CSV table of C-alpha atoms in Angstrom, one decimal:
chain,number,residue,atom,x,y,z
X,1,MET,CA,62.7,-7.2,-24.6
X,2,SER,CA,64.5,-9.3,-21.9
X,3,LYS,CA,66.4,-12.4,-22.7
X,4,PRO,CA,64.5,-15.6,-22.8
X,5,ILE,CA,65.3,-18.0,-19.9
X,6,VAL,CA,66.0,-21.7,-20.4
X,7,ALA,CA,65.9,-24.1,-17.5
X,8,ILE,CA,67.8,-27.4,-17.7
X,9,VAL,CA,65.9,-30.1,-15.6
X,10,GLY,CA,66.1,-33.9,-15.1
X,11,ARG,CA,66.9,-36.3,-12.5
X,12,PRO,CA,70.3,-36.6,-10.9
X,13,ASN,CA,73.3,-37.9,-12.9
X,14,VAL,CA,71.8,-37.6,-16.4
X,15,GLY,CA,74.6,-35.2,-17.4
X,16,LYS,CA,72.9,-31.8,-16.9
X,17,SER,CA,76.0,-29.9,-15.8
X,18,THR,CA,78.1,-31.3,-18.6
X,19,LEU,CA,75.6,-30.0,-21.0
X,20,PHE,CA,75.4,-26.7,-19.2
X,21,ASN,CA,79.1,-26.3,-19.1
X,22,MET,CA,79.4,-27.1,-22.8
X,23,MET,CA,76.7,-24.6,-23.8
X,24,ALA,CA,78.1,-22.0,-21.5
X,25,GLY,CA,81.4,-22.5,-23.1
X,26,GLU,CA,84.2,-20.2,-22.0
X,27,ARG,CA,81.8,-17.4,-21.7
X,28,ILE,CA,82.1,-17.8,-17.9
X,29,ALA,CA,85.4,-16.0,-17.2
X,30,ILE,CA,83.7,-13.0,-15.5
X,31,VAL,CA,86.0,-10.1,-15.0
X,32,LYS,CA,88.2,-10.8,-12.0
X,33,ASP,CA,86.9,-8.0,-9.8
X,34,THR,CA,83.4,-9.0,-9.7
X,35,PRO,CA,83.0,-11.1,-6.5
X,36,GLY,CA,81.8,-14.7,-6.7
X,37,VAL,CA,78.9,-14.2,-9.1
X,38,THR,CA,79.4,-17.7,-10.6
X,39,ARG,CA,81.2,-19.7,-8.1
X,40,ASP,CA,78.3,-22.1,-8.0
X,41,ARG,CA,77.5,-21.4,-11.5
X,42,ILE,CA,73.9,-21.8,-11.9
X,43,TYR,CA,73.2,-19.5,-14.8
X,44,ALA,CA,75.2,-18.4,-17.9
X,45,ASP,CA,74.5,-16.3,-20.9
X,46,VAL,CA,74.5,-18.2,-24.3
X,47,SER,CA,74.4,-17.0,-27.8
X,48,TRP,CA,73.3,-19.2,-30.6
X,49,LEU,CA,72.8,-17.8,-34.2
X,50,LYS,CA,70.9,-14.6,-33.6
X,51,TYR,CA,69.6,-15.6,-30.2
X,52,ASN,CA,70.9,-14.5,-26.8
X,53,PHE,CA,69.5,-16.2,-23.9
X,54,THR,CA,70.2,-17.3,-20.3
X,55,ILE,CA,70.4,-20.8,-19.3
X,56,MET,CA,69.8,-22.1,-15.6
X,57,ASP,CA,71.0,-25.3,-14.3
X,58,THR,CA,68.9,-26.9,-11.7
X,59,GLY,CA,69.9,-29.5,-9.1
X,60,GLY,CA,68.6,-33.1,-10.0
X,61,ILE,CA,65.0,-33.6,-9.4
X,62,GLU,CA,64.1,-36.6,-7.1
X,63,PRO,CA,60.5,-36.7,-7.5
X,64,ASP,CA,59.6,-38.4,-4.3
X,65,THR,CA,62.1,-38.0,-1.5
X,66,HIS,CA,62.4,-37.7,2.1
X,67,ASN,CA,65.8,-36.1,2.2
X,68,GLN,CA,65.4,-32.5,3.0
X,69,MET,CA,68.3,-31.4,0.7
X,70,LEU,CA,66.9,-33.2,-2.2
X,71,ARG,CA,63.4,-31.7,-1.6
X,72,ASP,CA,64.9,-28.3,-1.6
X,73,MET,CA,66.6,-29.0,-4.8
X,74,ARG,CA,63.3,-30.0,-6.4
X,75,GLU,CA,61.7,-26.9,-5.1
X,76,GLN,CA,64.4,-24.8,-6.6
X,77,ALA,CA,64.0,-26.7,-9.9
X,78,GLU,CA,60.2,-26.0,-9.8
X,79,MET,CA,61.0,-22.4,-9.4
X,80,ALA,CA,63.4,-22.4,-12.3
X,81,ILE,CA,60.7,-24.1,-14.4
X,82,GLU,CA,58.2,-21.4,-13.4
X,83,MET,CA,60.5,-18.6,-14.5
X,84,ALA,CA,61.7,-20.3,-17.7
X,85,ASP,CA,60.3,-19.6,-21.2
X,86,VAL,CA,61.6,-23.1,-22.4
X,87,VAL,CA,62.5,-26.1,-20.3
X,88,MET,CA,65.2,-28.6,-21.5
X,89,PHE,CA,64.3,-32.0,-20.0
X,90,ILE,CA,67.4,-34.1,-20.0
X,91,VAL,CA,67.3,-37.9,-19.8
X,92,ASP,CA,70.1,-40.5,-20.1
X,93,VAL,CA,70.0,-43.0,-23.0
X,94,LYS,CA,72.5,-45.4,-21.2
X,95,GLN,CA,70.2,-45.8,-18.1
X,96,GLY,CA,67.2,-45.9,-20.3
X,97,LEU,CA,63.6,-44.8,-19.3
X,98,VAL,CA,63.1,-44.9,-15.6
X,99,ASP,CA,60.2,-44.2,-13.3
X,100,ALA,CA,61.5,-40.9,-12.1
X,101,ASP,CA,61.5,-39.6,-15.7
X,102,TYR,CA,57.8,-40.2,-15.9
X,103,LYS,CA,57.4,-38.2,-12.7
X,104,VAL,CA,59.5,-35.3,-14.0
X,105,ALA,CA,57.4,-35.3,-17.3
X,106,ASP,CA,54.3,-35.1,-15.2
X,107,MET,CA,55.7,-32.1,-13.4
X,108,LEU,CA,56.5,-30.4,-16.6
X,109,ARG,CA,53.1,-31.1,-18.2
X,110,LYS,CA,51.4,-29.6,-15.1
X,111,ALA,CA,53.5,-26.5,-15.4
X,112,GLN,CA,52.3,-26.2,-19.0
X,113,LYS,CA,55.7,-25.2,-20.3
X,114,LYS,CA,57.3,-25.5,-23.7
X,115,VAL,CA,59.6,-28.5,-23.4
X,116,VAL,CA,62.5,-29.8,-25.5
X,117,LEU,CA,63.2,-33.4,-24.5
X,118,VAL,CA,67.0,-34.1,-24.8
X,119,VAL,CA,68.3,-37.7,-24.8
X,120,ASN,CA,72.0,-37.3,-23.5
X,121,LYS,CA,75.0,-39.6,-23.8
X,122,VAL,CA,74.2,-40.8,-27.4
X,123,ASP,CA,77.7,-41.4,-28.6
X,124,ASN,CA,76.7,-43.3,-31.6
X,125,PHE,CA,73.6,-42.0,-33.5
X,126,ASP,CA,73.5,-45.1,-35.9
X,127,LYS,CA,73.5,-47.7,-33.1
X,128,MET,CA,71.6,-46.0,-30.4
X,129,MET,CA,68.5,-44.6,-32.2
X,130,PRO,CA,66.2,-47.5,-31.2
X,131,ASP,CA,67.1,-46.7,-27.5
X,132,VAL,CA,66.4,-42.9,-28.1
X,133,TYR,CA,62.8,-43.7,-29.6
X,134,GLU,CA,61.9,-45.4,-26.4
X,135,PHE,CA,61.7,-41.9,-24.8
X,136,TYR,CA,58.6,-41.2,-26.9
X,137,ASN,CA,56.8,-43.0,-24.2
X,138,LEU,CA,57.1,-40.1,-22.0
X,139,GLY,CA,54.5,-38.4,-24.2
X,140,ILE,CA,56.3,-35.0,-24.0
X,141,GLY,CA,57.3,-34.7,-27.6
X,142,ASP,CA,60.2,-35.7,-29.9
X,143,PRO,CA,63.4,-36.9,-28.2
X,144,HIS,CA,66.5,-35.1,-29.5
X,145,PRO,CA,69.6,-37.2,-29.3
X,146,VAL,CA,72.9,-35.4,-28.1
X,147,SER,CA,76.1,-36.2,-26.6
X,148,SER,CA,77.5,-33.4,-24.5
X,149,LEU,CA,80.8,-34.9,-24.2
X,150,ALA,CA,81.3,-35.7,-28.0
X,151,LYS,CA,79.5,-32.4,-28.7
X,152,LEU,CA,77.1,-34.3,-31.2
X,153,GLY,CA,73.5,-33.1,-31.9
X,154,ILE,CA,74.0,-29.8,-30.0
X,155,GLY,CA,73.2,-27.5,-32.9
X,156,ASP,CA,70.0,-29.2,-33.7
X,157,MET,CA,68.9,-29.3,-30.1
X,158,LEU,CA,69.6,-25.5,-29.8
X,159,ASP,CA,67.6,-24.8,-33.1
X,160,GLU,CA,64.6,-26.7,-31.3
X,161,VAL,CA,65.0,-24.7,-28.2
X,162,THR,CA,65.3,-21.3,-29.8
X,163,ALA,CA,62.4,-22.0,-32.1
X,164,LEU,CA,60.2,-22.1,-29.0
X,165,PHE,CA,61.1,-18.6,-27.8
X,166,PRO,CA,58.4,-16.0,-27.5
X,167,GLN,CA,58.0,-14.1,-30.7
X,168,ASP,CA,58.6,-10.3,-30.4
X,169,VAL,CA,54.9,-9.7,-31.1
X,170,GLU,CA,54.8,-7.8,-27.8
X,171,GLN,CA,52.0,-5.3,-27.1
X,172,GLU,CA,53.3,-1.9,-28.1
X,173,GLU,CA,56.7,-1.5,-26.5
X,174,ASP,CA,56.1,-0.7,-22.8
X,175,GLU,CA,58.0,2.6,-22.3
X,176,ARG,CA,57.7,2.6,-18.5
X,177,PRO,CA,60.9,2.2,-16.7
X,178,ARG,CA,61.2,-1.2,-15.0
X,179,ILE,CA,62.8,-1.3,-11.5
X,180,ALA,CA,63.9,-4.5,-9.7
X,181,LEU,CA,64.2,-4.5,-6.0
X,182,VAL,CA,66.9,-7.0,-5.1
X,183,GLY,CA,68.7,-7.8,-1.9
X,184,LYS,CA,69.0,-10.6,0.7
X,185,PRO,CA,65.9,-11.9,2.3
X,186,ASN,CA,64.7,-9.6,5.1
X,187,ALA,CA,66.5,-6.6,3.8
X,188,GLY,CA,63.0,-5.0,3.6
X,189,LYS,CA,62.2,-5.1,-0.2
X,190,SER,CA,58.5,-5.8,0.2
X,191,SER,CA,58.2,-3.1,2.9
X,192,ILE,CA,59.7,-0.6,0.6
X,193,ILE,CA,57.3,-1.5,-2.1
X,194,ASN,CA,54.4,-1.4,0.4
X,195,LYS,CA,55.6,2.0,1.5
X,196,LEU,CA,55.8,3.3,-2.1
X,197,LEU,CA,52.1,2.0,-2.7
X,198,GLY,CA,50.9,3.3,0.7
X,199,GLU,CA,51.6,7.0,-0.3
X,200,ASN,CA,48.5,8.6,-1.3
X,201,ARG,CA,49.9,9.9,-4.4
X,202,VAL,CA,50.5,6.4,-5.7
X,203,ILE,CA,48.0,4.6,-7.8
X,204,VAL,CA,48.2,0.9,-7.9
X,205,SER,CA,47.3,-1.1,-10.9
X,206,ASP,CA,47.9,-4.7,-11.5
X,207,VAL,CA,50.0,-5.4,-14.5
X,208,ALA,CA,48.7,-8.4,-16.4
X,209,GLY,CA,51.3,-10.8,-17.8
X,210,THR,CA,52.8,-14.2,-17.5
X,211,THR,CA,53.3,-15.9,-14.3
X,212,ARG,CA,56.6,-14.5,-14.2
X,213,ASP,CA,55.3,-11.0,-14.2
X,214,ALA,CA,52.7,-11.9,-11.4
X,215,ILE,CA,54.5,-9.7,-9.0
X,216,ASP,CA,55.1,-6.5,-11.1
X,217,THR,CA,53.4,-3.5,-9.6
X,218,ALA,CA,52.8,-0.2,-11.5
X,219,VAL,CA,53.5,2.9,-9.3
X,220,THR,CA,52.6,6.3,-10.4
X,221,TRP,CA,54.5,9.2,-8.8
X,222,ASP,CA,54.4,12.7,-9.8
X,223,ASP,CA,52.5,11.8,-13.0
X,224,LYS,CA,55.2,9.4,-14.0
X,225,GLU,CA,54.6,5.5,-14.1
X,226,TYR,CA,57.2,3.1,-13.1
X,227,VAL,CA,56.9,-0.7,-13.0
X,228,PHE,CA,58.4,-2.5,-9.9
X,229,ILE,CA,59.5,-6.0,-10.1
X,230,ASP,CA,59.5,-7.5,-6.7
X,231,THR,CA,61.9,-10.5,-6.1
X,232,ALA,CA,60.6,-11.3,-2.7
X,233,GLY,CA,58.8,-14.7,-2.0
X,234,LEU,CA,59.6,-18.3,-2.0
X,235,ARG,CA,61.3,-18.6,1.4
X,236,ARG,CA,60.5,-21.3,3.8
X,237,LYS,CA,61.6,-21.5,7.3
X,238,ASN,CA,63.6,-24.7,7.4
X,239,LYS,CA,65.9,-24.1,4.4
X,240,ILE,CA,69.5,-24.6,4.5
X,241,LYS,CA,71.3,-21.2,4.3
X,242,GLU,CA,73.1,-22.1,1.0
X,243,GLU,CA,69.6,-23.1,-0.6
X,244,ILE,CA,68.1,-19.8,0.4
X,245,GLU,CA,71.0,-18.0,-1.2
X,246,ARG,CA,70.9,-20.1,-4.4
X,247,TYR,CA,67.1,-19.4,-4.6
X,248,SER,CA,67.6,-15.6,-4.2
X,249,ILE,CA,70.4,-15.7,-6.8
X,250,LEU,CA,67.9,-17.4,-9.3
X,251,ARG,CA,65.2,-14.9,-8.6
X,252,THR,CA,67.7,-12.0,-8.8
X,253,VAL,CA,69.0,-13.2,-12.2
X,254,SER,CA,65.4,-13.3,-13.6
X,255,ALA,CA,64.4,-9.9,-12.1
X,256,VAL,CA,67.6,-8.1,-13.2
X,257,GLU,CA,67.2,-9.6,-16.7
X,258,ARG,CA,63.9,-7.7,-17.0
X,259,ALA,CA,64.9,-4.4,-15.3
X,260,ASP,CA,66.3,-1.1,-16.4
X,261,VAL,CA,67.3,0.0,-13.0
X,262,VAL,CA,68.2,-2.2,-10.0
X,263,ILE,CA,67.8,-1.1,-6.5
X,264,LEU,CA,70.0,-3.1,-4.1
X,265,VAL,CA,68.5,-3.0,-0.7
X,266,ILE,CA,70.9,-3.4,2.1
X,267,ASP,CA,70.1,-4.0,5.8
X,268,ALA,CA,71.7,-1.1,7.8
X,269,VAL,CA,71.7,-3.3,10.9
X,270,GLU,CA,73.6,-6.1,9.3
X,271,GLY,CA,75.8,-3.9,7.1
X,272,VAL,CA,77.0,-4.7,3.6
X,273,THR,CA,77.8,-8.5,3.0
X,274,GLU,CA,79.4,-11.0,0.7
X,275,GLN,CA,75.9,-12.0,-0.5
X,276,ASP,CA,75.1,-8.4,-1.3
X,277,ALA,CA,78.3,-8.3,-3.3
X,278,LYS,CA,77.1,-11.2,-5.3
X,279,ILE,CA,73.7,-9.8,-6.0
X,280,ALA,CA,75.4,-6.5,-7.0
X,281,GLY,CA,77.7,-8.4,-9.2
X,282,ILE,CA,74.8,-9.6,-11.3
X,283,ALA,CA,73.4,-6.2,-11.9
X,284,HIS,CA,76.8,-4.9,-12.8
X,285,ASP,CA,77.5,-7.6,-15.4
X,286,ARG,CA,74.2,-7.0,-16.9
X,287,GLY,CA,75.1,-3.2,-17.2
X,288,ARG,CA,72.0,-2.0,-15.3
X,289,GLY,CA,71.5,1.3,-13.6
X,290,ILE,CA,72.2,0.8,-9.9
X,291,ILE,CA,71.0,2.4,-6.7
X,292,ILE,CA,72.0,1.1,-3.3
X,293,ALA,CA,69.3,1.7,-0.7
X,294,VAL,CA,70.4,1.3,2.9
X,295,ASN,CA,67.2,0.4,4.6
X,296,LYS,CA,66.4,0.3,8.3
X,297,TRP,CA,68.4,3.5,8.8
X,298,ASP,CA,66.2,4.6,11.7
X,299,LEU,CA,67.6,1.8,13.8
X,300,ILE,CA,71.2,2.9,13.6
X,301,GLU,CA,72.8,4.9,16.4
X,302,LYS,CA,74.3,8.0,14.7
X,303,ASP,CA,77.0,10.6,15.0
X,304,ASN,CA,78.6,12.9,12.5
X,305,HIS,CA,80.5,10.1,11.0
X,306,THR,CA,77.9,7.4,10.6
X,307,VAL,CA,76.9,8.0,7.0
X,308,ARG,CA,80.6,8.5,5.9
X,309,LYS,CA,81.7,5.4,7.7
X,310,PHE,CA,78.9,3.3,6.2
X,311,THR,CA,79.4,4.7,2.7
X,312,GLU,CA,83.1,3.8,2.9
X,313,ASP,CA,82.2,0.2,3.8
X,314,ILE,CA,79.9,-0.1,0.8
X,315,ARG,CA,82.4,1.5,-1.6
X,316,ASP,CA,85.0,-0.9,-0.1
X,317,ILE,CA,83.0,-4.2,-0.6
X,318,LEU,CA,81.3,-3.1,-3.7
X,319,SER,CA,84.6,-1.5,-5.2
X,320,PHE,CA,83.6,-2.8,-8.6
X,321,MET,CA,80.7,-0.4,-8.8
X,322,PRO,CA,82.0,3.0,-7.6
X,323,TYR,CA,79.3,4.7,-9.8
X,324,ALA,CA,76.3,3.3,-7.8
X,325,GLU,CA,74.2,6.0,-6.2
X,326,ILE,CA,73.7,5.4,-2.4
X,327,ILE,CA,70.7,6.5,-0.3
X,328,PHE,CA,69.8,5.9,3.4
X,329,ILE,CA,66.2,5.1,4.0
X,330,SER,CA,63.7,3.6,6.3
X,331,ALA,CA,60.8,1.8,4.9
X,332,MET,CA,59.3,1.7,8.4
X,333,THR,CA,59.3,5.5,9.1
X,334,GLY,CA,59.0,6.5,5.3
X,335,GLN,CA,62.2,8.5,5.8
X,336,ARG,CA,63.6,9.5,2.3
X,337,ILE,CA,61.4,7.2,0.5
X,338,PRO,CA,60.3,10.0,-1.9
X,339,LYS,CA,63.9,10.6,-2.7
X,340,ILE,CA,64.1,7.1,-4.4
X,341,PHE,CA,62.1,8.6,-7.3
X,342,ASP,CA,64.5,11.7,-7.7
X,343,VAL,CA,67.5,9.3,-7.7
X,344,LEU,CA,65.6,6.9,-10.1
X,345,ASP,CA,64.9,9.7,-12.7
X,346,MET,CA,68.5,10.8,-12.6
X,347,VAL,CA,69.8,7.3,-13.1
X,348,ILE,CA,67.3,6.7,-16.0
X,349,GLN,CA,68.4,9.7,-17.7
X,350,ASN,CA,72.2,8.8,-17.3
X,351,GLN,CA,71.4,5.3,-18.7
X,352,GLN,CA,70.1,6.9,-21.8
X,353,MET,CA,72.6,9.7,-22.1
X,354,ARG,CA,74.4,10.1,-25.5
X,355,VAL,CA,77.6,11.9,-25.9
X,356,GLN,CA,78.7,13.3,-29.2
X,357,THR,CA,81.8,11.8,-30.9
X,358,GLY,CA,83.4,15.3,-31.2
X,359,VAL,CA,83.1,16.0,-27.5
X,360,LEU,CA,84.2,12.6,-26.6
X,361,ASN,CA,87.4,12.9,-28.7
X,362,ASP,CA,88.3,16.3,-27.1
X,363,ILE,CA,88.0,14.5,-23.7
X,364,LEU,CA,90.1,11.6,-25.0
X,365,ALA,CA,92.7,13.9,-26.4
X,366,GLU,CA,93.1,15.7,-23.0
X,367,ALA,CA,93.2,12.5,-21.1
X,368,VAL,CA,96.0,11.1,-23.3
X,369,ALA,CA,97.9,14.5,-23.0
X,370,MET,CA,97.7,14.0,-19.2
X,371,GLN,CA,98.7,10.5,-19.0
X,372,GLN,CA,100.5,8.7,-21.7
X,373,PRO,CA,99.1,5.4,-23.0
X,374,PRO,CA,101.0,2.4,-21.8
X,375,SER,CA,103.7,0.8,-24.0
X,376,ASP,CA,105.3,-2.6,-24.2
X,377,LYS,CA,108.8,-3.6,-25.6
X,378,GLY,CA,109.1,-0.2,-27.2
X,379,ARG,CA,105.5,-0.3,-28.8
X,380,ARG,CA,103.3,2.3,-27.6
X,381,LEU,CA,99.6,2.1,-27.6
X,382,LYS,CA,98.0,4.7,-30.0
X,383,ILE,CA,94.4,5.8,-29.5
X,384,TYR,CA,92.7,6.9,-32.7
X,385,TYR,CA,89.3,7.9,-31.7
X,386,MET,CA,86.3,6.8,-29.6
X,387,THR,CA,82.6,6.7,-30.2
X,388,GLN,CA,79.5,6.0,-28.4
X,389,VAL,CA,77.5,3.1,-30.0
X,390,SER,CA,74.6,2.5,-27.7
X,391,ILE,CA,72.7,3.3,-24.4
X,392,LYS,CA,71.4,1.4,-21.5
X,393,PRO,CA,74.2,1.1,-20.5
X,394,PRO,CA,76.1,3.8,-22.5
X,395,THR,CA,78.5,1.8,-24.5
X,396,PHE,CA,81.7,3.1,-26.2
X,397,VAL,CA,84.1,1.7,-28.8
X,398,ILE,CA,87.7,2.9,-28.7
X,399,PHE,CA,89.9,2.4,-31.8
X,400,VAL,CA,93.6,1.6,-31.1
X,401,ASN,CA,96.6,0.3,-33.0
X,402,ASP,CA,97.1,-2.7,-30.8
X,403,LYS,CA,94.4,-4.2,-28.6
X,404,LYS,CA,97.1,-6.1,-26.5
X,405,LEU,CA,98.6,-2.9,-25.4
X,406,MET,CA,95.2,-1.4,-24.0
X,407,HIS,CA,95.7,-2.2,-20.4
X,408,PHE,CA,92.6,-2.7,-18.2
X,409,SER,CA,93.8,0.0,-16.0
X,410,TYR,CA,94.1,2.5,-18.8
X,411,THR,CA,90.5,1.8,-19.8
X,412,ARG,CA,89.5,2.4,-16.2
X,413,TYR,CA,91.4,5.8,-16.4
X,414,LEU,CA,89.6,6.8,-19.5
X,415,GLU,CA,86.3,5.8,-17.9
X,416,ASN,CA,87.0,8.1,-14.9
X,417,LYS,CA,87.8,11.0,-17.2
X,418,ILE,CA,84.5,10.5,-19.0
X,419,ARG,CA,82.7,10.3,-15.8
X,420,GLU,CA,84.4,13.5,-14.5
X,421,ALA,CA,83.0,15.2,-17.6
X,422,PHE,CA,79.4,13.8,-17.8
X,423,GLY,CA,78.7,12.3,-14.5
X,424,PHE,CA,76.9,9.1,-15.6
X,425,LYS,CA,76.0,8.6,-12.0
X,426,GLY,CA,74.3,5.3,-11.3
X,427,THR,CA,75.0,3.5,-14.5
X,428,SER,CA,77.8,1.4,-15.5
X,429,LEU,CA,79.7,2.1,-18.8
X,430,LYS,CA,80.8,-0.6,-21.3
X,431,PHE,CA,84.0,-0.3,-23.3
X,432,PHE,CA,84.9,-2.3,-26.4
X,433,ILE,CA,88.4,-2.0,-27.8
X,434,ARG,CA,88.9,-2.5,-31.7
X,435,GLU,CA,92.1,-2.5,-33.7
X,436,ARG,CA,92.6,-0.4,-36.7
X,437,LYS,CA,95.7,-1.0,-38.9
X,438,GLU,CA,97.9,2.2,-39.3
X,439,LYS,CA,97.6,3.7,-42.5
């Protein structure tokens, strides 16, 4: 079950970002070595009670405007609405009901989405309720008063939002692995899908589902079925570069959210870029299996060092995911396209691999013997034991005497030892450090 997506929409200056930042809380400190995933924070993960979901901030919607930038922002908001399970429609009690609010409400009605109407900047519930009721006129449901600055009414609002999430009455769990192709526009994602579909051994069937799933494609290869999530689409010529990037990031978040394995497609001619690193960072944060497919390899002049040189560049720029598998392909000529499936199967297996606690602790003991745990002011880190608690991605808990002594680099060292022993190629590993008082 992928996490629900909640889009925050409304016209400019109604306080969307303040609300977004408040809900996102301090959860935004992404590990330092993941490049700019959230510099222009447009999404964040939120937990409320038993729910985990992703919120997306959209620029302000200016319903009719001739300004290109604002039109782009509106398109982006429309896209976020299309991808969302629930839309939070924010209005401003101080400015009252304005014409543009009606237009946004019409947009949401057309989209036939579940909407929670949030009236922001209500600093005094007693005095301001009559002004809140005015928003009933939008005809889009009950207005929920909040103050994102004073943090009032937030819990009730989140209860309303989470109550609208799709219930888990999914058709029987779909066991087929889901693969998202992500990457910059023009890297060749669609041509790869077309090539996979073009092979005679591939049977295409449309996967029915919500609009969000409209571009999922089932592919059968060697009697195994895979579902490919394509993130292409929605690109218009005269877009400002940043806008295209924000778009593709939005789409990427939504695709990665629903995938087991992510194939990052890199354009061999352009080489690996900062934007590739951003997109890779999203998949890494979400703990997905990762394959880097260098496409258009047929266009590269080669000598004995080309592959090595290119691999080094990738490892250098995507240094936070040394575990990612790299393959060199050409969607154009079909070179190594079948290999994608071999690598996929391996990564899927590694994502689901479980290691017995006994074996883990043997490796742990050996690792500790070879390199002493760090100490600070005469106190040394003691590692008691380690156990695997879940898969997809493989997740481990390490029990220690003092969390503060567990240096990031030592966790990294233990991860490398585990990888040496079990491979785990193509999947990230997650580690949680827990304290246990000494007996």
